[in-house]
Coordinates of C-alpha atoms in Angstrom, one line a residue:
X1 CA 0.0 0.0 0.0
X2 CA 2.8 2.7 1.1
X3 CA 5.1 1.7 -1.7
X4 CA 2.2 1.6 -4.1
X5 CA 1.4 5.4 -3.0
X6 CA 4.6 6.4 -2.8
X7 CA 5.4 5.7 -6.2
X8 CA 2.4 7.4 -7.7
X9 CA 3.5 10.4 -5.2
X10 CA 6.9 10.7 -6.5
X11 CA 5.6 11.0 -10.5
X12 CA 3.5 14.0 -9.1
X13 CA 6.0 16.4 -10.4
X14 CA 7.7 14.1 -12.7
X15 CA 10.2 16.7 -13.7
X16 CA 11.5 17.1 -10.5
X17 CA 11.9 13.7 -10.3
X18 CA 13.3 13.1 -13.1
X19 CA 16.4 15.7 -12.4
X20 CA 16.7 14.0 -8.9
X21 CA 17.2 10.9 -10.4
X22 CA 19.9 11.8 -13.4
X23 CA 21.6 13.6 -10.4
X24 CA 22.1 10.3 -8.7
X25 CA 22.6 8.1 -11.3
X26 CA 25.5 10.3 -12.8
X27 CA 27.1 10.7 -8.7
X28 CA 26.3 6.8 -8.6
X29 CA 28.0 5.9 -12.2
X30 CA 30.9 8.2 -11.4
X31 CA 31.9 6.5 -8.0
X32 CA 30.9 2.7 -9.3
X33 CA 33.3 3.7 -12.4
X34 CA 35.9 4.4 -10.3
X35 CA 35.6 1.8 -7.7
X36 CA 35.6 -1.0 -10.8
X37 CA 38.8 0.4 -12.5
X38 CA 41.0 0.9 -9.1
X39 CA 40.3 -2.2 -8.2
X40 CA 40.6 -4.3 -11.5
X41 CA 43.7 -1.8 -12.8
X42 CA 45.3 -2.5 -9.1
X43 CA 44.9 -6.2 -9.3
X44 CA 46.2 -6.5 -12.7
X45 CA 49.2 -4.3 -12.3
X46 CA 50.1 -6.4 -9.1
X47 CA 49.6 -9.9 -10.6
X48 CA 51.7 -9.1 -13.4
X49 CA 55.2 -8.4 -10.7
X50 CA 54.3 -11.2 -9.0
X51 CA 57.7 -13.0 -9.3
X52 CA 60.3 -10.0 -10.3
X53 CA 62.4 -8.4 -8.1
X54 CA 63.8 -5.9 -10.3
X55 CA 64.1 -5.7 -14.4
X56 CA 67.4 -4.6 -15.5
X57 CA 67.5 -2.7 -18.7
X58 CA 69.2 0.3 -20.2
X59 CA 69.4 3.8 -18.5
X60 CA 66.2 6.1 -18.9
X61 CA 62.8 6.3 -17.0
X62 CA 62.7 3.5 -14.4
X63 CA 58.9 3.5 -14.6
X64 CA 59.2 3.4 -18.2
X65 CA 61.3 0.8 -18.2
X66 CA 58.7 -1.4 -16.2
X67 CA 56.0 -0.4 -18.3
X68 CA 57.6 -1.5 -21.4
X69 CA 59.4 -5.0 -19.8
X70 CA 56.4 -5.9 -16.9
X71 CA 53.2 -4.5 -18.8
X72 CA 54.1 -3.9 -22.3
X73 CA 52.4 -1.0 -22.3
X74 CA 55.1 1.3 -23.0
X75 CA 58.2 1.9 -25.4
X76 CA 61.5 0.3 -23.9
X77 CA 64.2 2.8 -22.6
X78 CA 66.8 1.0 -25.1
X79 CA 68.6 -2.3 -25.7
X80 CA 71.5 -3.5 -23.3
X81 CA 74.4 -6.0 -24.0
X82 CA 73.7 -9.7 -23.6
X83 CA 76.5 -10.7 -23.0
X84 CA 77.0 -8.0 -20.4
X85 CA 73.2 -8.6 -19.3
X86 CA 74.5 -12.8 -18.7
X87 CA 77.4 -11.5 -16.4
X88 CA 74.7 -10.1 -13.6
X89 CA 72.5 -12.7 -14.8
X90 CA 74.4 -15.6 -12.9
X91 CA 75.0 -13.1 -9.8
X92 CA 75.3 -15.1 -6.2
X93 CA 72.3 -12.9 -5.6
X94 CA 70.4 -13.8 -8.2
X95 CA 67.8 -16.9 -8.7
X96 CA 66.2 -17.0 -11.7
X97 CA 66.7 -14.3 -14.7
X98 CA 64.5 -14.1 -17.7
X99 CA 66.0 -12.7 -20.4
X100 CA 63.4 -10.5 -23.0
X101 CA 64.0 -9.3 -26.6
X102 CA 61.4 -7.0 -28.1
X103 CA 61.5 -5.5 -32.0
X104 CA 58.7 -7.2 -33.7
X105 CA 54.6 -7.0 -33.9
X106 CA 51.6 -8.9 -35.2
X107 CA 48.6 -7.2 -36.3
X108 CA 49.5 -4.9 -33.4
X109 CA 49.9 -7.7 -31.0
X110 CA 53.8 -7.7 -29.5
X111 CA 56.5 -10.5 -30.7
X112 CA 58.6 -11.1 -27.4
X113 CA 61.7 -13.3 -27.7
X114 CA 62.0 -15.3 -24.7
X115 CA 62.5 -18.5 -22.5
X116 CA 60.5 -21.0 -22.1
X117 CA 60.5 -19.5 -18.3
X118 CA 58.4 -16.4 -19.1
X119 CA 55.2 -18.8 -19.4
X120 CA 56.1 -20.6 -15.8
X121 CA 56.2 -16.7 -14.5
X122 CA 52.9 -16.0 -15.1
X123 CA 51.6 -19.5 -14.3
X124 CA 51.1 -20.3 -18.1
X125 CA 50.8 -23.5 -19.9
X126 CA 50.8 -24.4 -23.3
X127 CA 47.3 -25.8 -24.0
X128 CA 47.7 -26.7 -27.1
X129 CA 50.5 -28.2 -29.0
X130 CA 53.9 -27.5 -27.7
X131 CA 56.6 -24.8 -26.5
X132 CA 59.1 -23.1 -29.1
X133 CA 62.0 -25.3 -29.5
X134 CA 63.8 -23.9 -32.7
X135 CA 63.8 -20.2 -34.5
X136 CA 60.5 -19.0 -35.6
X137 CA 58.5 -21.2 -34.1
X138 CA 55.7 -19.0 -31.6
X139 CA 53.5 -19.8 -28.8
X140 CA 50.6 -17.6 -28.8
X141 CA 48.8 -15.5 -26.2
X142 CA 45.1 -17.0 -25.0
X143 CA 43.7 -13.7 -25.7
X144 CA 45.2 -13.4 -29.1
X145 CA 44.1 -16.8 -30.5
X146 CA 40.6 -16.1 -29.7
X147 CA 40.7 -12.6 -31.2
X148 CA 42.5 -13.8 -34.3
X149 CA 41.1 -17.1 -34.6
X150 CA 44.8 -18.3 -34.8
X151 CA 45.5 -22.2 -34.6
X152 CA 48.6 -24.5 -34.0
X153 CA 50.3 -24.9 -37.6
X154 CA 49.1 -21.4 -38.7
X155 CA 52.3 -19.0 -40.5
X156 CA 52.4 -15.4 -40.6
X157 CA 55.0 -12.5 -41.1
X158 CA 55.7 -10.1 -38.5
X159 CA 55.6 -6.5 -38.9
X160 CA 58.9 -3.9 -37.8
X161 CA 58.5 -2.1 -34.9
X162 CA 55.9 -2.1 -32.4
X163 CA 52.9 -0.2 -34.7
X164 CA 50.9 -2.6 -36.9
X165 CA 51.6 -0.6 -39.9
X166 CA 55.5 -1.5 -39.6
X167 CA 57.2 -2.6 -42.6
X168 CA 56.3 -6.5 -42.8
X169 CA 59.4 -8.7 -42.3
X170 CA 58.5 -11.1 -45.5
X171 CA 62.1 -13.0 -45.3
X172 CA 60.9 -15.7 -42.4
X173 CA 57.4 -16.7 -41.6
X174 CA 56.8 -17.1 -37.7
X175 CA 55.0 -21.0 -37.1
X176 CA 52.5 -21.5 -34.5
X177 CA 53.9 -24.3 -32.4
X178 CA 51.4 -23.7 -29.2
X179 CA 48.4 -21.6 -27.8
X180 CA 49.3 -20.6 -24.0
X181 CA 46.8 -21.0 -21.6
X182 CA 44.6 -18.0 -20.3
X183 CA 45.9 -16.7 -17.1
X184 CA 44.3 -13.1 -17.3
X185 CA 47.6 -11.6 -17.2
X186 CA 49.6 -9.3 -19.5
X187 CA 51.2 -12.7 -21.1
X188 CA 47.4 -13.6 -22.9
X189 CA 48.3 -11.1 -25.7
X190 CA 51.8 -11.6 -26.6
X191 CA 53.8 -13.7 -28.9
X192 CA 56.7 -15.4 -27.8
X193 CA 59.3 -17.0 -29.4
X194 CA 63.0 -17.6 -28.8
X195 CA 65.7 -14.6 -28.7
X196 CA 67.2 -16.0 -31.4
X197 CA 64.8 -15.7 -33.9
X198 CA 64.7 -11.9 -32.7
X199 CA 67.9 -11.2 -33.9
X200 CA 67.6 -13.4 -36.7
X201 CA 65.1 -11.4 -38.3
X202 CA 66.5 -8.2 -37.5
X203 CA 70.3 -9.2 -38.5
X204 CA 68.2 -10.0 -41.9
X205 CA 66.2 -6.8 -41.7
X206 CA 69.3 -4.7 -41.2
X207 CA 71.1 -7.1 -44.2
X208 CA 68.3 -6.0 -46.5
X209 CA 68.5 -2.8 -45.7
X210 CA 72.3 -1.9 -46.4
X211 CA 71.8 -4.7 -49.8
X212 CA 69.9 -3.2 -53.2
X213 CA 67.2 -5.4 -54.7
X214 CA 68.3 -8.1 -57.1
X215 CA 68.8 -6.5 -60.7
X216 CA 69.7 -3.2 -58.9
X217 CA 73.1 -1.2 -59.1
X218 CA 75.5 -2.1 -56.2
X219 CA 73.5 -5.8 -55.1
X220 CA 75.4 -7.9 -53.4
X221 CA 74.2 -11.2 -54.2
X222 CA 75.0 -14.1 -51.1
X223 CA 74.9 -17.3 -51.3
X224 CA 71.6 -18.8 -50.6
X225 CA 69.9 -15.7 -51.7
X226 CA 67.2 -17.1 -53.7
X227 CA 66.8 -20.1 -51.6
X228 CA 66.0 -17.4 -48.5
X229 CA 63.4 -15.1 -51.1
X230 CA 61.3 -18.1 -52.2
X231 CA 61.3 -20.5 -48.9
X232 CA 59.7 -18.4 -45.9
X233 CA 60.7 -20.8 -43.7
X234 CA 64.1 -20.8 -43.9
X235 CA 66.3 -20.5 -40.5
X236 CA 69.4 -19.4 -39.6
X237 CA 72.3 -19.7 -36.9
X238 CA 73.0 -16.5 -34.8
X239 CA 75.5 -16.1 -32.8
X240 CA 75.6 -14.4 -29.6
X241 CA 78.6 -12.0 -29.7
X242 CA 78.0 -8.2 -29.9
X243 CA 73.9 -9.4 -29.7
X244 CA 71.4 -7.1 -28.0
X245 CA 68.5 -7.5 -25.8
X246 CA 65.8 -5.6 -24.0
X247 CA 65.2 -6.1 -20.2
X248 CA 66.3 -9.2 -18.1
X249 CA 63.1 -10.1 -15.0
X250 CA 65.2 -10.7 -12.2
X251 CA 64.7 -12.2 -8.8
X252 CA 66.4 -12.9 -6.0
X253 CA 67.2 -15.4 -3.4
X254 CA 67.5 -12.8 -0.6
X255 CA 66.7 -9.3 0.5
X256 CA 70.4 -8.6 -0.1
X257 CA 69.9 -8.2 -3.8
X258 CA 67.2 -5.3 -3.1
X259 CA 69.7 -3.5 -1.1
X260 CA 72.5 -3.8 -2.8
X261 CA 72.0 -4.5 -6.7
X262 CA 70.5 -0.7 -7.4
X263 CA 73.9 1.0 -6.4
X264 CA 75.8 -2.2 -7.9
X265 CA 74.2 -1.5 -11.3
X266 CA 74.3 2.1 -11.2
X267 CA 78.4 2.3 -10.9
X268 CA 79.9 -0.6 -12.4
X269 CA 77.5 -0.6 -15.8
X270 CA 76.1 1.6 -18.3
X271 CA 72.6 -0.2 -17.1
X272 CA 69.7 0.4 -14.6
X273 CA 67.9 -1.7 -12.0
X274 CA 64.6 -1.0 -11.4
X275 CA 62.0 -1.9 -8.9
X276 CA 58.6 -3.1 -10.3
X277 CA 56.7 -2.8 -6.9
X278 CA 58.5 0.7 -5.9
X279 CA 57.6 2.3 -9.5
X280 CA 54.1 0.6 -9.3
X281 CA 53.7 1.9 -5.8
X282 CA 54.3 5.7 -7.4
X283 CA 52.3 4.8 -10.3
X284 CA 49.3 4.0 -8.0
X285 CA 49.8 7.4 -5.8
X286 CA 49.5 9.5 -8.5
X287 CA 46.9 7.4 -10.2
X288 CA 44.5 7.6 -7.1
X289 CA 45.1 11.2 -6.4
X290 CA 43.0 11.9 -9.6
X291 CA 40.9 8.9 -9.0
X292 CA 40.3 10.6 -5.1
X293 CA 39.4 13.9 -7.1
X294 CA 36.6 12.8 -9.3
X295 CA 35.5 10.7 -6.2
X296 CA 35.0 14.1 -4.4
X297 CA 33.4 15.3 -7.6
X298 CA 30.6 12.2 -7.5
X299 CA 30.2 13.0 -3.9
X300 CA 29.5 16.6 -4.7
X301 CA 26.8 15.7 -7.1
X302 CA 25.4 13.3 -4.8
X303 CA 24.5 16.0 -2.5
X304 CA 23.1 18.6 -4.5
X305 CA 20.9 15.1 -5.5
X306 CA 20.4 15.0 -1.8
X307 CA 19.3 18.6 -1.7
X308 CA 17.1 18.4 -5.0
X309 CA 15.2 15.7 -3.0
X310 CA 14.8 18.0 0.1
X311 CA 13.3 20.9 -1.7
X312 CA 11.0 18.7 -3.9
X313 CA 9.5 16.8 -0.7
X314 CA 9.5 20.4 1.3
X315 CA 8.2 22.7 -1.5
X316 CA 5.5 19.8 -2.2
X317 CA 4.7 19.3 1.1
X318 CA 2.6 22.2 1.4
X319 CA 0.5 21.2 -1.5
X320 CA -0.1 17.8 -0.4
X321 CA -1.2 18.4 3.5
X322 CA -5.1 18.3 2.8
X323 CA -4.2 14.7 1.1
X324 CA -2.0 13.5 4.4
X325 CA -4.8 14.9 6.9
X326 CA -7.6 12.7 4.8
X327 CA -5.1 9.9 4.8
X328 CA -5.4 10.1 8.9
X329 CA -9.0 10.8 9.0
X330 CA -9.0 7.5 6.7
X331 CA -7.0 6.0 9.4
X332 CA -3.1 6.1 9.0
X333 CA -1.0 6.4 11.6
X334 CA 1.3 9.9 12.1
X335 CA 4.0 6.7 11.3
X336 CA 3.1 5.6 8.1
X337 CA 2.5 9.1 7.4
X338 CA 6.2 9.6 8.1
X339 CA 7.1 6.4 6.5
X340 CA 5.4 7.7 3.2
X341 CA 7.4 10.4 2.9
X342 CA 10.4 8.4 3.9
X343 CA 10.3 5.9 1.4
X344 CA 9.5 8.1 -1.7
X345 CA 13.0 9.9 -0.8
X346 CA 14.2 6.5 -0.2
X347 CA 12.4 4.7 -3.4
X348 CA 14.3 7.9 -5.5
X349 CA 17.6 6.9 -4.0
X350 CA 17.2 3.3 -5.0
X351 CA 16.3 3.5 -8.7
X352 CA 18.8 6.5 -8.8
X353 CA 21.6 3.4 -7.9
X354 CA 20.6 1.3 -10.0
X355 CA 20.7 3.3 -12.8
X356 CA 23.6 4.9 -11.7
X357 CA 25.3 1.0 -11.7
X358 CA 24.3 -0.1 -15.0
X359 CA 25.5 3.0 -16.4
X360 CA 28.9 2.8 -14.6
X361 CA 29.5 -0.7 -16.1
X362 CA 28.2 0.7 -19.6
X363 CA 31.2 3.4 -19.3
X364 CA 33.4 0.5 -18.0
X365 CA 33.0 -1.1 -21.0
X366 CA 33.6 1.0 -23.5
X367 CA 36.5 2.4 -21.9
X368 CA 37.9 -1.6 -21.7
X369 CA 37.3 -1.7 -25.6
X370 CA 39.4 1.4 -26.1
X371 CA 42.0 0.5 -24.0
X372 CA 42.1 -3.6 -25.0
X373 CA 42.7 -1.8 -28.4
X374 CA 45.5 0.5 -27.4
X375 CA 47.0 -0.8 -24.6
X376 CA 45.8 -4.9 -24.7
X377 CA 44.3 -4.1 -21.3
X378 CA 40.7 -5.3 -20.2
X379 CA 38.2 -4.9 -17.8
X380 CA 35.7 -6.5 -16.2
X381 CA 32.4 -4.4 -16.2
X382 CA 30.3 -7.4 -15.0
X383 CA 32.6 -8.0 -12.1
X384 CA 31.4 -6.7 -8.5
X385 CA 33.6 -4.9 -5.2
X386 CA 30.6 -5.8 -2.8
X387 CA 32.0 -4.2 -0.1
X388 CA 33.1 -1.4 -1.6
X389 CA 29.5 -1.2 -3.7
X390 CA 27.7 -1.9 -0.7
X391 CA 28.9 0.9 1.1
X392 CA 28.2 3.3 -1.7
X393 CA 24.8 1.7 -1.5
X394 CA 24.7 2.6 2.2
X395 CA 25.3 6.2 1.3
X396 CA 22.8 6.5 -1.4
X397 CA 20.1 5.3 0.9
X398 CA 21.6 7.8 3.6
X399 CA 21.2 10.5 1.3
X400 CA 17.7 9.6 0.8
X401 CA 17.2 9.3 4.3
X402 CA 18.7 12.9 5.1
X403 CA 17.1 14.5 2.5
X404 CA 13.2 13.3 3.7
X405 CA 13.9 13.5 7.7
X406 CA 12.5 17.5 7.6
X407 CA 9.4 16.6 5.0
X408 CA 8.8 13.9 7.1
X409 CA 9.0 14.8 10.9
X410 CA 6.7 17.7 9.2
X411 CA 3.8 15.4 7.8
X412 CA 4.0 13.4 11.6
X413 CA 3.7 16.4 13.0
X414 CA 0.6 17.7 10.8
X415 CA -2.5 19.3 12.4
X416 CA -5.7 17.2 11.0
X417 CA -8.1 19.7 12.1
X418 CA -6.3 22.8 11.5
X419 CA -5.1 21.4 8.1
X420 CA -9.1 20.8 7.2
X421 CA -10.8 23.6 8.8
X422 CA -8.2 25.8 6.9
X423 CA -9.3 24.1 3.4

C-alpha cells in the first residue's frame, strides 16, 4: 500500500523527479566507475610483478622501463648488451633471470623473444600443441588466438617495430607451435618466441637494408639468396657475440639483492635496475590522487541530488497536507504518514543506484574496448567490489534518508483539524 502510493506520489511532479534521479545516477555511475577500475587496474598491475624483483634494462625512465618490460604498455628505454646482461644474470644474488628481446609485432599484437620460463612466471601452460624449440617457431597469447582465430600450424609475417603498420618482415614466416593457456595476465596477448629468432630477423632486416634489390646497381648477391626469397621458412644460426637484448626479470634469493644490486648496477654498468613494486607503488599514488578527485566530484553531485530531493519533498509538502490529513481521517497512523514520505526519498535513492550501476558498467565497457585496443588491457564491467559497492549503496540510501527526515518529521507532525478547517 505505502510503496504503491509512494510511487504514484513521486511522479507528481515528474520533472523534479526526473532531475533528482539523473543527479544520482551520474554521482552513482561516477563512483561505481571508479571503484571497478582501481580495483581491476590495481589487481592486474600487481599480478603481473608477482615473481620480479627488479628488471634490468638500459638507462632512462625507471617507470618506463617497467612499463615497457612488466606491462608492455610502454616503449622500452633502449637495448642492453647480452653478454654484459648474462654477467649479472648468474650473480650469487640472483635466482632465476629471464631474459626479453622486443623489435617485432603482429597485427599490433607484440613479438617477445623469450624463454621458455616467461610462461612458468605468469603460471602459463601451453594448451595446445607445444613450447618453441627452434627459431621462428611461436607460442601464442590465449587472448590473441581467440581474437585472431589463430591455430597451431598457422604462419604469418611479422611486422617492424611495435605499430601494426610496420614494414612486414616477408624473409621468415613465424610458425605457430602452441596456444598458451589463459591466465588473465599481461602474457594472454603476446607472442613469444626464442631470442634467437629476434635477432635473426632483424640481423636480416638490417642485411636488407644496407643490400639493393636483385637487378639493382650495387646488389650484393649471397649465397643462398634465392633459396632465402622463395622459402619463408628458412632459418638461420646466430651467434651471440655483440647481440642485443631488452630487459632481463630478475629475482632474487634474498633481500640482499634489493639493497645492494641498485647502487651495484648504477656504478659498475652503463645499465639500470629498477624496482617493479616501488615504481608501481608511485604509479598507483598519483593514479589515485586523480581517481580521489573525481571521487570528491561524484560525492559533490550526490548532494546537490540530496538537496534536490529535500526541496521537492518540502516545496511539495505544502500542496499535499489536505491529502496526508484525509489519509489520517481515513485512518493512517502519524507513522506511516512519516514512512510515506520516507520511502519516496528512499524509493528515488534506489532506482537513482541502480541506474547509476548499470550506467557505470556501460562506461566501463567501453572504456575496456578502447584500452584492449590501445593498450591490450581489459576490464571487467560485469565483475562486482561488494563491499566497496555496498557501502556506496549505504550512502545513497543515507542520502535519501537525510534528505526526507525534515518533509517527514513535518507530515508526523501535521495538524488534521487545522489542516481541514483551513481548506
Amino acid at each position: 500500500m505505502i510503496g504503491r502510493l509512494a510511487w504514484k506520489n513521486i511522479w507528481f511532479k515528474p520533472l523534479n523527479t526526473i532531475l533528482s534521479i539523473i543527479l544520482l545516477t551520474a554521482s552513482v555511475a561516477i563512483i561505481s566507475l571508479l571503484i571497478l577500475l582501481q580495483e581491476q587496474f590495481e589487481k592486474q598491475f600487481s599480478s603481473n610483478i608477482d615473481g620480479v624483483d627488479v628488471v634490468l634494462g638500459a638507462q632512462g625512465s625507471p617507470l618506463q622501463l617497467i612499463l615497457s618490460s612488466v606491462y608492455q604498455v610502454d616503449a622500452p628505454t633502449g637495448n642492453i648488451s647480452y653478454s654484459e646482461a648474462k654477467t649479472w644474470m648468474k650473480h650469487p644474488f640472483v635466482k632465476s633471470a629471464i631474459p626479453l628481446a622486443f623489435g617485432d609485432n603482429y597485427r599490433g599484437f607484440k613479438i617477445v623473444g623469450t624463454t621458455p620460463a616467461y610462461l612458468d612466471k605468469f603460471g602459463a601452460t601451453v594448451s595446445q600443441g607445444k613450447i618453441f624449440q627452434s627459431d621462428f617457431e611461436v607460442v601464442i597469447g590465449a587472448e590473441i588466438a581467440k581474437k585472431l582465430n589463430i591455430k597451431v600450424g598457422d604462419k604469418f609475417f611479422g611486422s617492424h617495430g611495435d605499430a601494426a603498420e610496420g614494414e612486414i618482415h616477408e624473409e621468415f614466416a613465424y610458425k605457430v607451435s602452441g596456444i598458451a593457456s589463459p591466465t588473465g595476465k599481461v602474457i594472454d596477448n603476446l607472442i613469444l618466441c626464442n631470442i634467437p629468432s629476434v635477432w635473426a630477423m632483424h640481423e636480416n632486416h638490417e642485411h636488407a637494408d644496407e643490400n639493393p634489390e636483385h637487378g639493382e646497381e650495387g646488389h650484393i648477391h649471397f649465397e643462398g639468396d634465392e633459396h632465402e626469397h622463395h622459402n619463408h621458412e628458412a632459418a638461420t644460426s646466430v651467434s651471440e657475440e655483440g647481440k642485443e637484448i631488452t630487459a632481463v626479470l630478475i629475482k632474487f634469493r634474498n633481500k640482499m639483492g634489493f639493497v645492494t644490486w641498485p647502487r651495484l648496477i648504477a656504478q659498475n654498468t652503463k645499465m639500470q635496475a629498477a624496482s617493479p613494486a616501488i615504481e608501481i607503488n608511485r604509479l598507483f599514488s598519483l593514479f589515485g590522487i586523480g581517481l580521489q578527485a573525481l571521487q570528491y566530484l561524484a560525492y559533490g553531485i550526490m548532494l546537490i541530488s540530496g538537496i534536490s530531493i529535500f526541496i521537492a519533498l518540502y516545496t511539495t509538502l505544502k500542496e499535499r497536507k489536505y491529502e496526508f490529513a484525509l489519509l489520517r481521517v481515513g485512518g493512517a497512523s502519524r507513522l506511516q504518514l512519516l514512512s510515506l514520505v520516507m520511502f519516496e526519498s528512499i524509493l528515488l535513492c534506489f532506482v537513482g543506484f541502480i541506474f547509476g550501476t548499470i550506467v557505470g558498467r556501460i562506461a566501463l565497457f567501453l572504456i575496456s574496448s578502447s584500452t584492449d585496443e590501445e593498450y591490450k588491457m581489459t576490464f571487467d564491467p560485469f565483475a562486482f567490489v561488494w563491499k566497496k559497492e555496498g557501502i556506496l549503496f549505504i550512502v545513497t540510501i543515507f542520502v535519501g534518508v537525510l534528505a526526507a527526515a525534515i518533509p517527514a518529521i513535518k507530515a508526523y507532525r501535521l495538524n488534521i483539524s487545522k489542516t481541514l478547517a483551513n481548506a
